[in-house]
Amino acid sequence: MNVNKAITLQIGQVVSILRGKGAEQYAVVVSIEDSKYVKIADGHKIKFDQAKKKNVLHLLPHSFISSEVVNSLQESGRVTNGKLRFAVSRFCSENPNADQKGE
């Protein structure tokens, strides 16, 4: 029996990718498409302009939310890839057990 558990993600939230080519990497939620899909980017392999649409069931949310990313998206509707890289690296530095993968 498949129980549909609601996963709520927020813009600017750091997530781990569980499925696909980018598995075991970190990214930041840059937009919410609907209840099932979000767009993510990390600033390295997945740039903001080519944000990847991912099923929320294939992502593991972390409690870290980048205020820089949230503020930038609210002000201009865009965020620089540098801010995305900074958010991921800050998350990794604050969570020593989180190995930064990607790059």
Short mmCIF file of N, CA and C in Angstrom, two decimals:
data_model
loop_
_atom_site.label_atom_id
_atom_site.label_comp_id
_atom_site.label_asym_id
_atom_site.label_seq_id
_atom_site.Cartn_x
_atom_site.Cartn_y
_atom_site.Cartn_z
N MET A 1 0.84 -1.18 0.00
CA MET A 1 0.00 0.00 0.00
C MET A 1 0.88 1.24 0.00
N ASN A 2 0.67 2.10 -0.96
CA ASN A 2 1.48 3.29 -1.10
C ASN A 2 0.80 4.46 -0.39
N VAL A 3 1.34 4.86 0.73
CA VAL A 3 0.78 5.98 1.48
C VAL A 3 1.44 7.25 0.97
N ASN A 4 0.64 8.20 0.51
CA ASN A 4 1.18 9.43 -0.04
C ASN A 4 1.47 10.40 1.10
N LYS A 5 2.72 10.44 1.53
CA LYS A 5 3.08 11.36 2.60
C LYS A 5 3.43 12.71 2.00
N ALA A 6 2.87 13.74 2.55
CA ALA A 6 3.08 15.08 2.01
C ALA A 6 4.45 15.59 2.47
N ILE A 7 5.28 15.92 1.50
CA ILE A 7 6.59 16.52 1.79
C ILE A 7 6.49 17.99 1.43
N THR A 8 6.71 18.85 2.39
CA THR A 8 6.62 20.28 2.09
C THR A 8 8.03 20.84 2.00
N LEU A 9 8.32 21.41 0.86
CA LEU A 9 9.61 22.04 0.62
C LEU A 9 9.40 23.53 0.49
N GLN A 10 10.41 24.30 0.85
CA GLN A 10 10.34 25.75 0.74
C GLN A 10 11.43 26.23 -0.20
N ILE A 11 11.18 27.39 -0.81
CA ILE A 11 12.20 27.99 -1.67
C ILE A 11 13.40 28.36 -0.81
N GLY A 12 14.59 28.06 -1.31
CA GLY A 12 15.82 28.33 -0.58
C GLY A 12 16.27 27.18 0.30
N GLN A 13 15.48 26.10 0.37
CA GLN A 13 15.81 24.96 1.22
C GLN A 13 16.82 24.06 0.53
N VAL A 14 17.80 23.60 1.30
CA VAL A 14 18.81 22.68 0.77
C VAL A 14 18.23 21.26 0.83
N VAL A 15 18.43 20.52 -0.28
CA VAL A 15 17.94 19.14 -0.36
C VAL A 15 19.06 18.23 -0.84
N SER A 16 18.97 16.95 -0.50
CA SER A 16 19.84 15.93 -1.06
C SER A 16 19.08 15.25 -2.18
N ILE A 17 19.76 15.01 -3.30
CA ILE A 17 19.13 14.34 -4.43
C ILE A 17 19.29 12.83 -4.20
N LEU A 18 18.17 12.11 -4.23
CA LEU A 18 18.21 10.68 -3.96
C LEU A 18 18.22 9.83 -5.23
N ARG A 19 17.63 10.32 -6.31
CA ARG A 19 17.51 9.54 -7.54
C ARG A 19 18.02 10.34 -8.74
N GLY A 20 18.46 9.63 -9.77
CA GLY A 20 18.86 10.28 -11.01
C GLY A 20 20.37 10.43 -11.11
N LYS A 21 20.80 11.16 -12.15
CA LYS A 21 22.23 11.35 -12.39
C LYS A 21 22.91 12.08 -11.24
N GLY A 22 22.20 13.00 -10.62
CA GLY A 22 22.80 13.80 -9.56
C GLY A 22 22.63 13.21 -8.18
N ALA A 23 22.39 11.91 -8.09
CA ALA A 23 22.16 11.28 -6.79
C ALA A 23 23.33 11.54 -5.84
N GLU A 24 23.01 11.72 -4.58
CA GLU A 24 23.96 11.98 -3.49
C GLU A 24 24.63 13.34 -3.59
N GLN A 25 24.00 14.27 -4.30
CA GLN A 25 24.51 15.64 -4.35
C GLN A 25 23.51 16.55 -3.64
N TYR A 26 23.96 17.76 -3.34
CA TYR A 26 23.10 18.74 -2.69
C TYR A 26 22.69 19.81 -3.70
N ALA A 27 21.50 20.35 -3.49
CA ALA A 27 21.01 21.42 -4.35
C ALA A 27 20.07 22.28 -3.53
N VAL A 28 19.63 23.39 -4.11
CA VAL A 28 18.74 24.34 -3.45
C VAL A 28 17.44 24.43 -4.24
N VAL A 29 16.31 24.43 -3.54
CA VAL A 29 15.02 24.58 -4.20
C VAL A 29 14.90 26.04 -4.67
N VAL A 30 14.71 26.25 -5.99
CA VAL A 30 14.61 27.60 -6.52
C VAL A 30 13.18 27.96 -6.94
N SER A 31 12.31 26.95 -7.15
CA SER A 31 10.91 27.24 -7.39
C SER A 31 10.08 25.99 -7.10
N ILE A 32 8.82 26.22 -6.81
CA ILE A 32 7.90 25.13 -6.53
C ILE A 32 6.88 25.10 -7.66
N GLU A 33 6.89 23.99 -8.43
CA GLU A 33 6.01 23.86 -9.58
C GLU A 33 4.58 23.56 -9.13
N ASP A 34 4.43 22.48 -8.36
CA ASP A 34 3.13 22.10 -7.81
C ASP A 34 3.40 21.21 -6.60
N SER A 35 2.40 20.45 -6.15
CA SER A 35 2.58 19.66 -4.93
C SER A 35 3.54 18.50 -5.14
N LYS A 36 3.81 18.15 -6.40
CA LYS A 36 4.65 17.00 -6.69
C LYS A 36 6.05 17.33 -7.20
N TYR A 37 6.21 18.49 -7.81
CA TYR A 37 7.49 18.83 -8.44
C TYR A 37 8.03 20.18 -7.96
N VAL A 38 9.37 20.24 -7.89
CA VAL A 38 10.06 21.50 -7.60
C VAL A 38 11.21 21.63 -8.60
N LYS A 39 11.76 22.82 -8.72
CA LYS A 39 12.95 23.03 -9.54
C LYS A 39 14.11 23.28 -8.59
N ILE A 40 15.23 22.60 -8.88
CA ILE A 40 16.41 22.73 -8.04
C ILE A 40 17.61 23.14 -8.88
N ALA A 41 18.58 23.77 -8.22
CA ALA A 41 19.84 24.14 -8.86
C ALA A 41 20.92 24.15 -7.78
N ASP A 42 22.18 23.93 -8.20
CA ASP A 42 23.27 23.98 -7.23
C ASP A 42 24.33 25.02 -7.58
N GLY A 43 24.23 25.63 -8.76
CA GLY A 43 25.20 26.65 -9.15
C GLY A 43 26.43 26.09 -9.83
N HIS A 44 26.65 24.77 -9.71
CA HIS A 44 27.80 24.12 -10.37
C HIS A 44 27.31 23.41 -11.62
N LYS A 45 26.85 22.19 -11.44
CA LYS A 45 26.40 21.38 -12.58
C LYS A 45 25.00 21.79 -13.03
N ILE A 46 24.17 22.18 -12.09
CA ILE A 46 22.80 22.58 -12.42
C ILE A 46 22.70 24.09 -12.18
N LYS A 47 22.80 24.86 -13.26
CA LYS A 47 22.74 26.32 -13.15
C LYS A 47 21.31 26.80 -12.95
N PHE A 48 21.15 28.02 -12.45
CA PHE A 48 19.82 28.56 -12.21
C PHE A 48 18.99 28.63 -13.49
N ASP A 49 19.62 29.02 -14.60
CA ASP A 49 18.89 29.16 -15.86
C ASP A 49 18.41 27.83 -16.42
N GLN A 50 19.07 26.74 -16.05
CA GLN A 50 18.63 25.40 -16.46
C GLN A 50 18.25 24.57 -15.24
N ALA A 51 17.48 25.17 -14.35
CA ALA A 51 17.09 24.48 -13.11
C ALA A 51 16.38 23.18 -13.45
N LYS A 52 16.66 22.15 -12.67
CA LYS A 52 16.15 20.81 -12.93
C LYS A 52 14.84 20.58 -12.21
N LYS A 53 13.86 20.06 -12.95
CA LYS A 53 12.56 19.73 -12.37
C LYS A 53 12.68 18.35 -11.74
N LYS A 54 12.40 18.25 -10.43
CA LYS A 54 12.53 16.97 -9.73
C LYS A 54 11.26 16.66 -8.97
N ASN A 55 10.93 15.36 -8.92
CA ASN A 55 9.83 14.87 -8.11
C ASN A 55 10.24 15.00 -6.64
N VAL A 56 9.37 15.53 -5.80
CA VAL A 56 9.73 15.74 -4.39
C VAL A 56 10.03 14.42 -3.68
N LEU A 57 9.51 13.30 -4.19
CA LEU A 57 9.79 12.00 -3.58
C LEU A 57 11.24 11.57 -3.82
N HIS A 58 11.91 12.21 -4.77
CA HIS A 58 13.30 11.87 -5.08
C HIS A 58 14.28 12.80 -4.37
N LEU A 59 13.77 13.61 -3.44
CA LEU A 59 14.61 14.57 -2.71
C LEU A 59 14.49 14.34 -1.21
N LEU A 60 15.58 14.56 -0.51
CA LEU A 60 15.58 14.50 0.95
C LEU A 60 15.78 15.91 1.48
N PRO A 61 14.73 16.51 2.06
CA PRO A 61 14.87 17.90 2.54
C PRO A 61 15.70 17.98 3.82
N HIS A 62 16.47 19.05 3.92
CA HIS A 62 17.21 19.36 5.14
C HIS A 62 16.59 20.60 5.77
N SER A 63 16.86 20.81 7.04
CA SER A 63 16.23 21.94 7.73
C SER A 63 16.87 23.28 7.37
N PHE A 64 18.00 23.26 6.67
CA PHE A 64 18.72 24.49 6.32
C PHE A 64 18.02 25.22 5.18
N ILE A 65 17.70 26.50 5.42
CA ILE A 65 17.10 27.35 4.38
C ILE A 65 17.99 28.58 4.23
N SER A 66 18.43 28.85 3.00
CA SER A 66 19.34 29.96 2.74
C SER A 66 18.55 31.26 2.61
N SER A 67 18.77 32.18 3.53
CA SER A 67 18.06 33.46 3.47
C SER A 67 18.53 34.30 2.29
N GLU A 68 19.80 34.15 1.87
CA GLU A 68 20.30 34.90 0.72
C GLU A 68 19.54 34.52 -0.56
N VAL A 69 19.32 33.23 -0.74
CA VAL A 69 18.61 32.75 -1.92
C VAL A 69 17.16 33.23 -1.88
N VAL A 70 16.52 33.10 -0.72
CA VAL A 70 15.12 33.52 -0.58
C VAL A 70 14.98 35.01 -0.88
N ASN A 71 15.84 35.84 -0.28
CA ASN A 71 15.76 37.29 -0.48
C ASN A 71 16.00 37.66 -1.94
N SER A 72 16.98 37.04 -2.57
CA SER A 72 17.29 37.34 -3.96
C SER A 72 16.12 36.98 -4.88
N LEU A 73 15.50 35.83 -4.65
CA LEU A 73 14.37 35.41 -5.49
C LEU A 73 13.16 36.32 -5.26
N GLN A 74 12.96 36.77 -4.03
CA GLN A 74 11.83 37.66 -3.75
C GLN A 74 12.04 39.04 -4.38
N GLU A 75 13.28 39.54 -4.35
CA GLU A 75 13.55 40.88 -4.86
C GLU A 75 13.55 40.93 -6.39
N SER A 76 14.23 39.95 -7.03
CA SER A 76 14.40 40.05 -8.48
C SER A 76 13.84 38.87 -9.26
N GLY A 77 13.41 37.83 -8.57
CA GLY A 77 12.93 36.65 -9.26
C GLY A 77 14.05 35.78 -9.80
N ARG A 78 15.29 36.14 -9.49
CA ARG A 78 16.47 35.39 -9.94
C ARG A 78 17.43 35.23 -8.77
N VAL A 79 18.36 34.32 -8.93
CA VAL A 79 19.43 34.17 -7.94
C VAL A 79 20.69 33.81 -8.72
N THR A 80 21.83 34.31 -8.26
CA THR A 80 23.08 34.03 -8.97
C THR A 80 23.55 32.62 -8.63
N ASN A 81 24.29 32.03 -9.56
CA ASN A 81 24.84 30.70 -9.31
C ASN A 81 25.83 30.74 -8.16
N GLY A 82 26.50 31.86 -7.98
CA GLY A 82 27.42 32.02 -6.85
C GLY A 82 26.71 31.91 -5.52
N LYS A 83 25.52 32.50 -5.42
CA LYS A 83 24.75 32.41 -4.18
C LYS A 83 24.29 30.98 -3.93
N LEU A 84 23.95 30.27 -4.99
CA LEU A 84 23.56 28.87 -4.84
C LEU A 84 24.75 28.03 -4.36
N ARG A 85 25.92 28.25 -4.95
CA ARG A 85 27.13 27.53 -4.52
C ARG A 85 27.44 27.86 -3.07
N PHE A 86 27.31 29.15 -2.71
CA PHE A 86 27.57 29.58 -1.34
C PHE A 86 26.62 28.90 -0.36
N ALA A 87 25.33 28.80 -0.72
CA ALA A 87 24.33 28.17 0.16
C ALA A 87 24.67 26.70 0.39
N VAL A 88 25.05 25.99 -0.68
CA VAL A 88 25.40 24.57 -0.54
C VAL A 88 26.66 24.41 0.29
N SER A 89 27.67 25.25 0.04
CA SER A 89 28.92 25.10 0.79
C SER A 89 28.73 25.48 2.26
N ARG A 90 27.87 26.48 2.53
CA ARG A 90 27.60 26.84 3.92
C ARG A 90 26.87 25.72 4.64
N PHE A 91 25.92 25.09 3.95
CA PHE A 91 25.23 23.95 4.54
C PHE A 91 26.22 22.84 4.88
N CYS A 92 27.13 22.56 3.96
CA CYS A 92 28.11 21.50 4.18
C CYS A 92 29.07 21.84 5.32
N SER A 93 29.43 23.12 5.45
CA SER A 93 30.34 23.50 6.52
C SER A 93 29.66 23.47 7.89
N GLU A 94 28.34 23.72 7.91
CA GLU A 94 27.61 23.68 9.19
C GLU A 94 27.21 22.27 9.57
N ASN A 95 27.27 21.34 8.63
CA ASN A 95 26.95 19.94 8.88
C ASN A 95 28.16 19.09 8.51
N PRO A 96 29.08 18.90 9.45
CA PRO A 96 30.33 18.21 9.12
C PRO A 96 30.13 16.78 8.61
N ASN A 97 29.01 16.14 8.97
CA ASN A 97 28.78 14.77 8.48
C ASN A 97 28.24 14.76 7.06
N ALA A 98 27.97 15.94 6.48
CA ALA A 98 27.48 16.03 5.10
C ALA A 98 28.68 16.24 4.18
N ASP A 99 29.04 15.21 3.45
CA ASP A 99 30.15 15.32 2.50
C ASP A 99 29.66 16.01 1.25
N GLN A 100 30.40 17.03 0.81
CA GLN A 100 29.96 17.74 -0.39
C GLN A 100 30.32 16.92 -1.61
N LYS A 101 29.30 16.57 -2.38
CA LYS A 101 29.52 15.81 -3.60
C LYS A 101 29.16 16.70 -4.78
N GLY A 102 29.60 16.33 -5.94
CA GLY A 102 29.30 17.14 -7.11
C GLY A 102 30.59 17.64 -7.71
N GLU A 103 30.65 18.84 -8.12
CA GLU A 103 31.85 19.49 -8.63
C GLU A 103 32.71 18.60 -9.47
#
